[in-house]
CSV table of C-alpha atoms and ligand atoms in Angstrom, one decimal:
chain,number,residue,atom,x,y,z
H,1,MET,CA,-4.5,14.3,29.7
H,2,VAL,CA,-7.7,16.3,29.6
H,3,ILE,CA,-6.0,18.8,27.4
H,4,ALA,CA,-4.7,16.1,25.1
H,5,HIS,CA,-8.2,14.6,24.9
H,6,ASN,CA,-9.6,18.0,24.0
H,7,ILE,CA,-7.1,18.5,21.3
H,8,LEU,CA,-8.0,15.1,19.9
H,9,SER,CA,-11.7,16.0,20.0
H,10,VAL,CA,-11.0,19.3,18.2
H,11,ALA,CA,-9.0,17.4,15.6
H,12,ALA,CA,-11.8,14.9,15.1
H,13,LEU,CA,-14.3,17.7,14.8
H,14,ALA,CA,-12.1,19.4,12.2
H,15,ALA,CA,-11.8,16.2,10.3
H,16,THR,CA,-15.5,15.7,10.3
H,17,PHE,CA,-16.0,19.3,9.2
H,18,ILE,CA,-13.5,18.8,6.3
H,19,LYS,CA,-15.4,15.7,5.3
H,20,CYS,CA,-18.7,17.4,5.5
H,21,ALA,CA,-17.4,20.4,3.6
H,22,SER,CA,-16.3,18.3,0.7
H,23,ALA,CA,-19.6,16.4,0.7
H,24,GLU,CA,-21.3,19.9,0.6
H,25,GLN,CA,-19.0,20.9,-2.2
H,26,GLU,CA,-19.9,17.8,-4.1
H,27,LYS,CA,-23.6,18.6,-3.7
H,28,TYR,CA,-23.0,22.1,-5.0
H,29,LEU,CA,-21.1,20.7,-8.0
H,30,SER,CA,-23.8,18.2,-9.0
H,31,TYR,CA,-27.2,19.0,-7.8
H,32,ASN,CA,-28.0,15.3,-7.4
H,33,GLY,CA,-24.5,13.9,-7.1
H,34,LEU,CA,-24.7,12.3,-10.6
H,35,ALA,CA,-22.8,12.8,-13.9
H,36,MET,CA,-19.5,13.9,-12.4
H,37,THR,CA,-18.0,13.4,-15.8
H,38,PRO,CA,-20.0,14.0,-19.1
H,39,PRO,CA,-22.4,11.2,-19.7
H,40,MET,CA,-21.6,8.8,-22.5
H,41,GLY,CA,-24.0,6.6,-24.5
H,42,TRP,CA,-26.1,6.2,-27.5
H,43,ASN,CA,-29.3,8.0,-28.6
H,44,ASN,CA,-31.6,6.8,-31.5
H,45,TRP,CA,-32.9,10.2,-32.7
H,46,ALA,CA,-30.5,11.5,-35.3
H,47,THR,CA,-30.5,8.2,-37.2
H,48,PHE,CA,-33.8,6.5,-36.5
H,49,PHE,CA,-36.2,9.4,-35.5
H,50,CYS,CA,-39.6,7.9,-34.7
H,51,ASN,CA,-38.6,4.4,-36.0
H,52,VAL,CA,-38.1,3.1,-32.4
H,53,SER,CA,-38.8,-0.3,-30.9
H,54,ALA,CA,-37.7,-2.7,-28.2
H,55,ASP,CA,-35.7,-4.6,-30.9
H,56,LEU,CA,-33.8,-1.6,-31.9
H,57,LEU,CA,-32.8,-0.7,-28.3
H,58,VAL,CA,-32.0,-4.3,-27.2
H,59,GLY,CA,-30.2,-5.0,-30.5
H,60,THR,CA,-28.1,-1.9,-30.1
H,61,ALA,CA,-27.4,-2.7,-26.4
H,62,GLU,CA,-26.1,-6.1,-27.5
H,63,LYS,CA,-23.7,-4.5,-30.1
H,64,LEU,CA,-22.6,-1.9,-27.5
H,65,VAL,CA,-21.4,-4.8,-25.4
H,66,GLU,CA,-20.0,-7.0,-28.2
H,67,LEU,CA,-18.0,-4.2,-29.8
H,68,GLY,CA,-16.6,-3.0,-26.5
H,69,PHE,CA,-18.4,0.3,-26.5
H,70,LYS,CA,-19.7,-0.4,-23.0
H,71,ASP,CA,-16.2,-1.0,-21.7
H,72,VAL,CA,-15.0,2.1,-23.3
H,73,GLY,CA,-17.6,4.0,-21.2
H,74,TYR,CA,-20.7,4.4,-23.4
H,75,ASN,CA,-23.2,3.3,-20.8
H,76,TYR,CA,-26.5,4.9,-21.6
H,77,VAL,CA,-29.0,3.6,-24.2
H,78,VAL,CA,-31.3,6.5,-24.7
H,79,LEU,CA,-34.8,6.1,-26.3
H,80,ASP,CA,-35.8,9.5,-27.7
H,81,ASP,CA,-39.3,10.7,-28.9
H,82,CYS,CA,-42.3,8.7,-30.2
H,83,TRP,CA,-42.5,5.8,-27.7
H,84,SER,CA,-45.9,6.4,-26.0
H,85,ASN,CA,-49.5,5.9,-26.9
H,86,GLY,CA,-51.6,8.3,-24.7
H,87,ARG,CA,-52.3,8.0,-21.0
H,88,ASP,CA,-54.3,5.5,-19.0
H,89,SER,CA,-57.3,6.2,-16.7
H,90,ASN,CA,-54.8,7.2,-13.9
H,91,GLY,CA,-53.1,9.6,-16.1
H,92,ALA,CA,-49.9,7.5,-16.6
H,93,LEU,CA,-48.2,7.4,-19.9
H,94,ILE,CA,-48.7,4.2,-21.9
H,95,PRO,CA,-45.9,2.7,-23.9
H,96,ASP,CA,-46.8,2.0,-27.5
H,97,ALA,CA,-47.7,-1.7,-27.5
H,98,GLU,CA,-46.6,-2.4,-31.0
H,99,LYS,CA,-43.1,-0.9,-30.6
H,100,PHE,CA,-42.7,-2.2,-27.1
H,101,PRO,CA,-44.8,-5.4,-26.9
H,102,LYS,CA,-43.5,-6.4,-23.4
H,103,GLY,CA,-43.7,-2.9,-22.0
H,104,MET,CA,-40.9,-0.5,-20.9
H,105,LYS,CA,-39.8,-2.4,-17.7
H,106,ASP,CA,-38.9,-5.4,-19.9
H,107,VAL,CA,-36.7,-3.2,-22.2
H,108,SER,CA,-35.1,-1.6,-19.1
H,109,ASP,CA,-34.4,-5.1,-17.6
H,110,GLN,CA,-32.8,-6.3,-20.8
H,111,ILE,CA,-30.6,-3.3,-21.0
H,112,HIS,CA,-29.6,-3.5,-17.4
H,113,ALA,CA,-28.9,-7.3,-17.7
H,114,LYS,CA,-26.2,-6.3,-20.2
H,115,GLY,CA,-24.6,-4.0,-17.6
H,116,LEU,CA,-25.9,-0.8,-19.4
H,117,LEU,CA,-28.1,2.0,-18.3
H,118,PHE,CA,-31.5,3.0,-19.7
H,119,GLY,CA,-32.5,6.5,-20.8
H,120,MET,CA,-35.9,7.9,-21.8
H,121,TYR,CA,-37.4,11.1,-23.2
H,122,SER,CA,-40.4,13.5,-22.8
H,123,SER,CA,-41.1,17.2,-23.4
H,124,ALA,CA,-41.8,20.0,-20.8
H,125,GLY,CA,-44.8,20.8,-22.9
H,126,ARG,CA,-48.3,19.5,-23.8
H,127,TRP,CA,-46.8,17.3,-26.5
H,128,THR,CA,-43.4,16.1,-27.5
H,129,CYS,CA,-41.8,17.6,-30.6
H,130,ALA,CA,-43.1,14.7,-32.7
H,131,GLY,CA,-46.7,15.2,-31.3
H,132,TYR,CA,-46.9,12.5,-28.5
H,133,GLU,CA,-48.1,13.2,-25.0
H,134,GLY,CA,-45.9,15.7,-23.1
H,135,SER,CA,-45.2,15.9,-19.4
H,136,LEU,CA,-46.1,19.5,-18.6
H,137,GLY,CA,-48.6,19.3,-15.7
H,138,HIS,CA,-47.9,15.6,-15.3
H,139,GLU,CA,-44.4,15.8,-13.8
H,140,GLU,CA,-45.1,13.7,-10.6
H,141,ILE,CA,-46.8,10.8,-12.3
H,142,ASP,CA,-44.4,10.7,-15.2
H,143,ALA,CA,-41.4,10.8,-12.9
H,144,GLN,CA,-43.0,7.9,-11.0
H,145,SER,CA,-43.4,5.9,-14.2
H,146,LEU,CA,-39.7,6.5,-15.0
H,147,ALA,CA,-38.7,5.3,-11.6
H,148,GLU,CA,-41.0,2.2,-11.9
H,149,TRP,CA,-39.3,1.4,-15.2
H,150,GLU,CA,-36.0,1.8,-13.6
H,151,VAL,CA,-34.9,4.6,-15.9
H,152,ASP,CA,-31.4,6.0,-15.3
H,153,TYR,CA,-31.3,9.0,-17.6
H,154,PHE,CA,-34.1,11.4,-18.7
H,155,LYS,CA,-34.0,13.8,-21.6
H,156,TYR,CA,-36.6,16.6,-21.2
H,157,ASP,CA,-37.4,18.6,-24.4
H,158,ASN,CA,-39.1,22.0,-25.0
H,159,CYS,CA,-41.8,21.6,-27.6
H,160,PHE,CA,-45.4,22.8,-27.1
H,161,ASN,CA,-44.5,24.5,-23.9
H,162,ASP,CA,-47.7,26.5,-23.7
H,163,GLY,CA,-45.8,29.8,-24.0
H,164,GLN,CA,-44.0,29.1,-20.7
H,165,TYR,CA,-40.7,30.7,-21.8
H,166,GLY,CA,-39.3,34.1,-22.5
H,167,THR,CA,-37.5,34.8,-19.3
H,168,PRO,CA,-35.0,32.6,-17.4
H,169,LEU,CA,-37.4,32.4,-14.4
H,170,ILE,CA,-40.3,31.1,-16.4
H,171,SER,CA,-38.2,28.4,-18.0
H,172,TYR,CA,-36.5,27.6,-14.7
H,173,ASN,CA,-39.8,27.0,-13.0
H,174,ARG,CA,-41.0,24.7,-15.8
H,175,TYR,CA,-37.8,22.6,-15.7
H,176,GLN,CA,-37.4,22.8,-11.9
H,177,LYS,CA,-40.8,21.0,-11.5
H,178,MET,CA,-39.5,17.9,-13.2
H,179,SER,CA,-36.2,18.1,-11.4
H,180,GLU,CA,-38.0,18.0,-8.1
H,181,ALA,CA,-40.3,15.2,-9.2
H,182,LEU,CA,-37.3,13.1,-10.3
H,183,LEU,CA,-35.5,13.7,-7.0
H,184,ASN,CA,-38.7,12.8,-5.1
H,185,THR,CA,-38.7,9.4,-6.7
H,186,GLY,CA,-35.6,8.6,-4.8
H,187,ARG,CA,-34.0,7.0,-7.9
H,188,ASP,CA,-30.7,8.1,-9.4
H,189,ILE,CA,-31.8,9.6,-12.7
H,190,VAL,CA,-29.5,11.9,-14.7
H,191,TYR,CA,-31.5,14.9,-15.8
H,192,SER,CA,-30.7,16.1,-19.3
H,193,MET,CA,-32.5,19.3,-20.2
H,194,CYS,CA,-33.2,20.0,-23.9
H,195,ASN,CA,-34.4,23.6,-24.2
H,196,TRP,CA,-32.0,24.4,-27.0
H,197,GLY,CA,-30.3,27.3,-25.2
H,198,GLU,CA,-33.6,29.2,-24.8
H,199,ASP,CA,-33.6,31.6,-21.8
H,200,SER,CA,-29.8,31.0,-21.1
H,201,PRO,CA,-30.0,27.6,-19.3
H,202,TRP,CA,-26.2,27.8,-18.6
H,203,ASP,CA,-27.0,30.5,-16.0
H,204,TRP,CA,-29.6,28.6,-14.0
H,205,ALA,CA,-29.7,24.9,-15.0
H,206,PRO,CA,-26.7,23.8,-13.0
H,207,THR,CA,-28.7,23.8,-9.7
H,208,ILE,CA,-31.5,21.6,-11.1
H,209,ALA,CA,-30.1,19.5,-13.9
H,210,ASN,CA,-27.0,17.6,-15.1
H,211,SER,CA,-26.8,19.0,-18.6
H,212,TRP,CA,-28.6,21.4,-20.9
H,213,ARG,CA,-28.6,21.8,-24.6
H,214,ILE,CA,-27.1,25.0,-25.9
H,215,SER,CA,-28.4,25.0,-29.4
H,216,GLY,CA,-30.9,23.7,-32.0
H,217,ASP,CA,-30.3,20.1,-33.3
H,218,MET,CA,-27.1,19.4,-35.0
H,219,TYR,CA,-27.0,17.8,-38.4
H,220,ASP,CA,-24.3,16.0,-40.2
H,221,SER,CA,-22.6,18.9,-41.9
H,222,PHE,CA,-19.3,20.6,-40.9
H,223,ASP,CA,-20.3,24.2,-41.8
H,224,ARG,CA,-23.3,24.4,-44.1
H,225,PRO,CA,-25.6,27.1,-42.9
H,226,ASP,CA,-29.3,26.3,-43.0
H,227,GLU,CA,-32.3,28.5,-42.6
H,228,HIS,CA,-33.8,26.1,-40.0
H,229,CYS,CA,-30.9,27.0,-37.7
H,230,PRO,CA,-31.5,30.7,-37.3
H,231,CYS,CA,-28.6,31.9,-35.3
H,232,ASP,CA,-25.2,32.0,-36.9
H,233,GLY,CA,-23.2,31.3,-33.8
H,234,ASP,CA,-22.1,34.8,-33.3
H,235,GLU,CA,-25.1,36.0,-31.3
H,236,TYR,CA,-24.8,35.6,-27.6
H,237,ILE,CA,-28.3,34.5,-27.0
H,238,CYS,CA,-30.1,32.5,-29.6
H,239,LYS,CA,-33.8,32.9,-29.1
H,240,LEU,CA,-34.8,30.2,-31.5
H,241,GLY,CA,-32.9,26.9,-31.4
H,242,GLY,CA,-34.1,25.4,-34.6
H,243,TYR,CA,-32.5,22.4,-36.3
H,244,HIS,CA,-30.0,21.7,-39.0
H,245,CYS,CA,-27.2,23.4,-37.1
H,246,SER,CA,-23.8,22.6,-38.4
H,247,MET,CA,-20.8,21.4,-36.3
H,248,ASN,CA,-19.2,24.8,-36.8
H,249,ASN,CA,-22.3,26.7,-35.8
H,250,ILE,CA,-22.6,24.8,-32.5
H,251,LEU,CA,-18.8,25.1,-31.9
H,252,ASN,CA,-19.1,28.9,-32.2
H,253,LYS,CA,-22.1,29.0,-29.8
H,254,ALA,CA,-20.3,26.8,-27.3
H,255,ALA,CA,-17.3,29.2,-27.2
H,256,LYS,CA,-19.5,31.7,-25.5
H,257,TYR,CA,-20.7,29.5,-22.7
H,258,ALA,CA,-17.7,27.1,-22.3
H,259,SER,CA,-16.9,28.4,-18.8
H,260,LYS,CA,-20.4,27.7,-17.5
H,261,THR,CA,-19.8,24.0,-17.6
H,262,ARG,CA,-18.6,22.2,-14.4
H,263,ARG,CA,-18.6,18.7,-12.8
H,264,GLY,CA,-22.1,17.4,-12.7
H,265,ALA,CA,-23.5,20.2,-14.8
H,266,TRP,CA,-22.6,20.2,-18.5
H,267,ASN,CA,-23.2,22.2,-21.7
H,268,ASP,CA,-24.8,19.7,-24.1
H,269,LEU,CA,-23.6,20.3,-27.7
H,270,ASP,CA,-26.1,17.7,-29.0
H,271,MET,CA,-25.4,14.1,-30.3
H,272,LEU,CA,-22.4,12.9,-32.2
H,273,GLU,CA,-22.9,12.5,-35.9
H,274,VAL,CA,-19.7,10.6,-36.4
H,275,GLY,CA,-20.3,7.7,-38.7
H,276,ASN,CA,-23.4,9.0,-40.4
H,277,GLY,CA,-21.7,9.7,-43.7
H,278,GLY,CA,-22.2,13.4,-44.2
H,279,SER,CA,-18.7,14.6,-43.2
H,280,THR,CA,-15.1,13.7,-43.9
H,281,ASP,CA,-12.8,11.8,-41.5
H,282,ASP,CA,-11.0,15.1,-40.6
H,283,GLU,CA,-14.4,16.8,-39.9
H,284,TYR,CA,-15.5,13.9,-37.6
H,285,LYS,CA,-12.2,14.0,-35.7
H,286,THR,CA,-12.7,17.8,-35.2
H,287,HIS,CA,-16.3,17.2,-34.1
H,288,PHE,CA,-15.4,14.4,-31.6
H,289,SER,CA,-12.3,16.2,-30.3
H,290,MET,CA,-14.1,19.5,-29.6
H,291,TRP,CA,-17.2,17.8,-28.0
H,292,ALA,CA,-14.7,16.0,-25.7
H,293,ALA,CA,-12.7,19.2,-25.0
H,294,LEU,CA,-15.8,21.2,-24.3
H,295,LYS,CA,-17.2,18.5,-22.0
H,296,SER,CA,-20.4,17.8,-23.8
H,297,PRO,CA,-22.2,14.6,-23.1
H,298,LEU,CA,-21.0,12.1,-25.7
H,299,MET,CA,-24.1,10.4,-27.2
H,300,MET,CA,-23.3,8.4,-30.3
H,301,ALA,CA,-26.1,8.9,-32.8
H,302,THR,CA,-25.3,6.3,-35.5
H,303,ASP,CA,-26.5,2.8,-36.2
H,304,ILE,CA,-24.1,0.8,-34.0
H,305,ARG,CA,-25.3,-2.5,-35.6
H,306,LYS,CA,-23.7,-1.4,-38.9
H,307,ILE,CA,-21.0,0.9,-37.6
H,308,ASP,CA,-18.5,2.3,-40.0
H,309,PRO,CA,-15.0,1.1,-39.0
H,310,ASP,CA,-13.4,4.6,-39.2
H,311,ALA,CA,-16.1,5.9,-36.9
H,312,TYR,CA,-15.3,3.0,-34.6
H,313,THR,CA,-11.7,4.2,-34.3
H,314,ILE,CA,-12.9,7.7,-33.5
H,315,TYR,CA,-15.5,6.8,-30.9
H,316,THR,CA,-13.1,4.5,-29.0
H,317,ASN,CA,-9.9,6.6,-29.0
H,318,PRO,CA,-8.8,6.4,-25.3
H,319,ALA,CA,-6.6,9.5,-25.4
H,320,VAL,CA,-9.5,11.7,-26.5
H,321,LEU,CA,-12.0,10.0,-24.1
H,322,ALA,CA,-9.6,10.7,-21.3
H,323,ILE,CA,-10.0,14.4,-22.0
H,324,SER,CA,-13.8,14.1,-21.9
H,325,GLN,CA,-13.7,12.1,-18.7
H,326,ASP,CA,-11.0,14.0,-17.0
H,327,PRO,CA,-11.8,14.3,-13.3
H,328,ARG,CA,-11.2,18.0,-13.2
H,329,GLY,CA,-14.2,18.5,-15.4
H,330,SER,CA,-13.2,21.9,-16.8
H,331,SER,CA,-13.8,22.9,-20.3
H,332,VAL,CA,-11.4,24.3,-22.8
H,333,GLY,CA,-11.9,28.0,-23.7
H,334,ARG,CA,-11.3,29.7,-27.0
H,335,VAL,CA,-8.1,31.8,-26.7
H,336,TRP,CA,-8.1,33.3,-30.2
H,337,ARG,CA,-10.0,33.1,-33.4
H,338,ARG,CA,-8.7,34.5,-36.8
H,339,LYS,CA,-10.6,34.7,-40.0
H,340,ILE,CA,-8.6,33.5,-43.1
H,341,ASP,CA,-8.3,36.2,-45.7
H,342,GLY,CA,-10.1,35.4,-49.0
H,343,ASP,CA,-11.1,31.9,-47.9
H,344,VAL,CA,-14.9,31.9,-48.3
H,345,ASN,CA,-16.5,28.6,-49.1
H,346,ASP,CA,-19.5,27.9,-51.5
H,347,TYR,CA,-21.9,28.5,-48.6
H,348,GLY,CA,-20.4,31.9,-48.0
H,349,VAL,CA,-18.8,30.8,-44.8
H,350,GLN,CA,-15.3,32.3,-44.2
H,351,GLY,CA,-12.7,29.9,-43.0
H,352,GLU,CA,-11.2,30.5,-39.5
H,353,LEU,CA,-8.3,29.4,-37.4
H,354,SER,CA,-8.8,29.1,-33.6
H,355,LEU,CA,-6.9,28.1,-30.5
H,356,TRP,CA,-8.6,26.4,-27.6
H,357,SER,CA,-7.0,25.3,-24.4
H,358,GLY,CA,-7.9,24.2,-20.9
H,359,GLN,CA,-6.6,22.7,-17.7
H,360,LEU,CA,-6.6,19.0,-16.9
H,361,TRP,CA,-6.3,16.9,-13.8
H,362,GLY,CA,-2.7,17.0,-12.5
H,363,ASP,CA,-2.1,20.3,-14.2
H,364,ASP,CA,-1.7,18.9,-17.7
H,365,GLN,CA,-3.1,21.1,-20.4
H,366,VAL,CA,-5.2,20.2,-23.4
H,367,VAL,CA,-4.7,22.2,-26.6
H,368,ALA,CA,-6.8,22.2,-29.8
H,369,LEU,CA,-5.9,24.0,-33.0
H,370,VAL,CA,-8.9,24.1,-35.3
H,371,ASN,CA,-8.8,25.0,-39.0
H,372,THR,CA,-12.2,25.5,-40.7
H,373,GLY,CA,-10.6,26.9,-43.9
H,374,SER,CA,-10.3,25.1,-47.3
H,375,GLN,CA,-6.5,24.5,-47.1
H,376,ALA,CA,-4.1,22.8,-44.7
H,377,VAL,CA,-2.4,25.5,-42.6
H,378,GLU,CA,0.7,25.6,-40.4
H,379,MET,CA,-0.7,26.8,-37.1
H,380,THR,CA,1.4,28.1,-34.2
H,381,ALA,CA,0.4,28.7,-30.5
H,382,THR,CA,2.9,30.2,-28.1
H,383,LEU,CA,3.0,29.0,-24.5
H,384,ALA,CA,1.8,32.5,-23.5
H,385,GLU,CA,-1.3,31.9,-25.6
H,386,ILE,CA,-1.8,28.3,-24.5
H,387,PHE,CA,-1.7,29.3,-20.8
H,388,TYR,CA,-3.5,32.6,-21.3
H,389,HIS,CA,-6.3,31.5,-18.9
H,390,MET,CA,-3.7,31.0,-16.2
H,391,GLY,CA,-2.5,34.6,-16.3
H,392,PRO,CA,-3.0,36.9,-19.3
H,393,GLY,CA,-0.2,39.2,-20.5
H,394,GLY,CA,2.4,36.5,-20.4
H,395,LYS,CA,2.3,36.3,-16.5
H,396,ALA,CA,1.5,32.6,-16.1
H,397,LYS,CA,4.3,30.7,-14.5
H,398,GLU,CA,3.7,27.7,-16.8
H,399,ILE,CA,5.2,29.7,-19.7
H,400,LYS,CA,8.6,29.4,-18.2
H,401,GLU,CA,8.4,25.6,-18.0
H,402,GLU,CA,9.2,22.8,-20.5
H,403,TRP,CA,6.3,20.8,-21.8
H,404,ASP,CA,6.1,17.4,-23.5
H,405,VAL,CA,3.5,17.3,-26.3
H,406,TYR,CA,1.3,14.3,-26.9
H,407,ASP,CA,-0.7,14.0,-30.0
H,408,LEU,CA,-4.1,12.7,-28.9
H,409,TRP,CA,-4.8,11.2,-32.4
H,410,GLY,CA,-1.2,9.7,-32.7
H,411,ASN,CA,-2.1,6.2,-31.5
H,412,ARG,CA,-5.5,5.9,-33.3
H,413,MET,CA,-6.5,2.3,-34.0
H,414,ASP,CA,-5.8,1.3,-37.6
H,415,SER,CA,-8.7,0.9,-40.0
H,416,SER,CA,-8.1,-2.8,-40.8
H,417,THR,CA,-8.2,-3.8,-37.1
H,418,ALA,CA,-11.4,-1.8,-36.7
H,419,GLN,CA,-12.8,-3.5,-39.8
H,420,ASP,CA,-12.1,-6.9,-38.4
H,421,ILE,CA,-13.7,-5.9,-35.1
H,422,VAL,CA,-16.9,-4.6,-36.6
H,423,ALA,CA,-17.1,-7.6,-39.0
H,424,GLY,CA,-16.9,-9.9,-35.9
H,425,LYS,CA,-13.6,-11.4,-37.2
H,426,ILE,CA,-11.8,-10.5,-34.1
H,427,LYS,CA,-13.1,-10.1,-30.6
H,428,VAL,CA,-12.3,-6.9,-28.7
H,429,ASP,CA,-10.1,-7.3,-25.7
H,430,ASN,CA,-8.3,-5.0,-23.4
H,431,ASN,CA,-5.3,-4.8,-25.8
H,432,LEU,CA,-7.5,-3.3,-28.5
H,433,ILE,CA,-9.7,-1.0,-26.5
H,434,TYR,CA,-9.3,0.9,-23.2
H,435,ASN,CA,-11.5,-0.9,-20.7
H,436,ALA,CA,-12.9,1.7,-18.4
H,437,SER,CA,-15.2,-0.8,-16.7
H,438,GLU,CA,-12.0,-2.4,-15.2
H,439,GLN,CA,-10.0,0.8,-14.8
H,440,SER,CA,-11.8,4.1,-14.9
H,441,TYR,CA,-10.3,7.0,-16.8
H,442,ALA,CA,-9.4,8.7,-13.5
H,443,GLN,CA,-7.7,5.5,-12.2
H,444,GLY,CA,-5.9,5.1,-15.6
H,445,LEU,CA,-4.6,8.7,-15.3
H,446,LEU,CA,-3.6,8.1,-11.8
H,447,ASN,CA,-1.6,5.0,-12.9
H,448,GLY,CA,-0.1,6.9,-15.8
H,449,ASP,CA,-1.6,4.5,-18.4
H,450,PRO,CA,0.1,5.5,-21.6
H,451,ARG,CA,-2.9,4.8,-23.8
H,452,LEU,CA,-4.6,7.8,-22.2
H,453,LEU,CA,-1.8,10.2,-23.0
H,454,GLY,CA,-1.5,9.7,-26.8
H,455,LYS,CA,1.8,9.7,-28.7
H,456,LYS,CA,4.6,11.9,-27.6
H,457,VAL,CA,5.6,14.1,-30.6
H,458,THR,CA,7.7,17.0,-29.4
H,459,THR,CA,8.8,19.1,-26.5
H,460,ILE,CA,8.2,22.8,-26.1
H,461,LYS,CA,11.1,24.7,-24.5
H,462,PRO,CA,10.3,27.4,-21.9
H,463,SER,CA,8.8,30.5,-23.6
H,464,GLY,CA,8.5,28.4,-26.8
H,465,SER,CA,5.6,27.5,-29.0
H,466,LEU,CA,3.8,24.6,-30.7
H,467,SER,CA,3.6,24.6,-34.5
H,468,VAL,CA,1.7,22.0,-36.4
H,469,LYS,CA,0.2,21.5,-39.8
H,470,VAL,CA,-3.6,21.3,-39.5
H,471,ASN,CA,-5.7,19.8,-42.3
H,472,SER,CA,-8.6,21.7,-43.9
H,473,HIS,CA,-11.5,21.2,-41.5
H,474,GLY,CA,-9.1,19.4,-39.2
H,475,VAL,CA,-7.9,19.7,-35.6
H,476,GLY,CA,-4.5,19.4,-34.0
H,477,PHE,CA,-5.4,18.0,-30.6
H,478,PHE,CA,-2.7,17.7,-27.8
H,479,ARG,CA,-2.0,17.0,-24.2
H,480,LEU,CA,0.8,19.0,-22.7
H,481,ARG,CA,2.5,17.5,-19.7
H,482,ARG,CA,5.6,18.4,-17.8
H,483,PRO,CA,8.6,16.0,-18.2
H,484,GLU,CA,8.1,15.4,-14.4
H,485,PRO,CA,4.4,15.5,-14.2
H,486,VAL,CA,2.7,16.6,-11.1
H,487,LYS,CA,1.6,13.6,-9.0
H,488,VAL,CA,-2.1,13.6,-9.0
H,489,LYS,CA,-3.8,12.4,-5.9
H,490,GLU,CA,-6.9,10.2,-5.6
H,491,PHE,CA,-9.7,12.5,-6.5
H,492,LEU,CA,-11.8,13.5,-3.4
J,1,LIG,C1,-36.0,18.0,-30.6
J,1,LIG,C2,-34.7,17.7,-29.8
J,1,LIG,C3,-34.1,16.5,-30.5
J,1,LIG,C4,-35.1,15.3,-30.5
J,1,LIG,C5,-36.4,15.7,-31.1
J,1,LIG,C6,-37.5,14.7,-30.9
J,1,LIG,O1,-36.6,19.1,-30.0
J,1,LIG,O2,-33.9,18.8,-29.8
J,1,LIG,O3,-32.9,16.1,-29.9
J,1,LIG,O4,-35.3,14.9,-29.2
J,1,LIG,O5,-36.9,16.9,-30.5
J,1,LIG,O6,-38.7,15.0,-31.5
């Protein structure tokens, strides 16, 4: 009896230990337990710059709900630079009374009342990039204001940093101060660092932040180089972030750091330009697919109140969003990259073909074939290449298996339905969009919801390969799944 009792106690202890261990593991994976999948939302900067107001934020929040973006998972409404007007006698930031006549708490309340979350911005410097008060040396009081306004997401920039950069430790100390101040408020605030890849944040930010920018600001161009974005994407460490970085430039930078991303700690490839008019539909599909595959936060940076219907069908594609929000949280890696002979565009950029792949929850695999060249190309990837990360040299056991291939763009919503939705002629419902508020992406995957898989297009035989025609500046984007998929268990 006593022995039995002791055995039970040991079992109970072991169970507690296992529970604790997984809680510990969680803590390790996300320093504050937040952002276990890449954050999704909207940010005003790339379209509105300093032209911000309560009306813009609340009006956008309304549209996010009305058009179904909230249900698809775009939760954060993020106010960027230019919102303050100095500090009060206690040293607290004062919201600009013209732009925000009822104050920040009122904006926050209105956003929360719609079931959305509120994000704000400052700089780890004396001033923000647009010259407003920065938070360097004011970390505690500014974090306190954020908590009082019930802010849920905080973007922290890098301008006017008083020379406090140059080594990872110097940058770490500056950003760590705000991390601690945010934790001390006791409020759940996703911490989004924006130091443009300076001092290699991917090496140290995971223990203090939920995401970090890896580059200068993106602009709405597929591959046009610009002198304001000084690194061409082939250097490992880009000392100056800059701005006017093309999608292709950022993609090449991301390839180097892809493996640094993990649950709760994400490489931020910058906002989504989809819908802003500077790129083609294929280019936007490539942009969106790769940001999802590389697990970047997905922040729409277009005017939601006048959203382009084709952009709507990209932003709401459930099969691609299920890659972004996959519970495993691992990024794709670039397996190979080949320059295309003689294919140099007007900007002097040589076209390339590349293969990216990565593991998903339930041991599915995501595959992206990218063509940055000027012509459509038939691209082929062997299973040995697709599963390269599982065992180089053709050793991966997955190569000997059969795989069903699902095209993640195969079931894209048609333009005319999207036109009717954005024009307010038809109301969105769960048949038109994937409602992640009712069934999370993880739950949908667990239930085998077909909308999250895409359209089955072919099967790859053991030791076979996948061949697909990829448009110029386009992507072939697929989920590979065994005919008898591994049964995924409830995560954690
Ligand atoms: C940049 C930042 C942008 C935007 C801007 C505001 O440094 O990378 O995303 O926040 O500042 O001035």
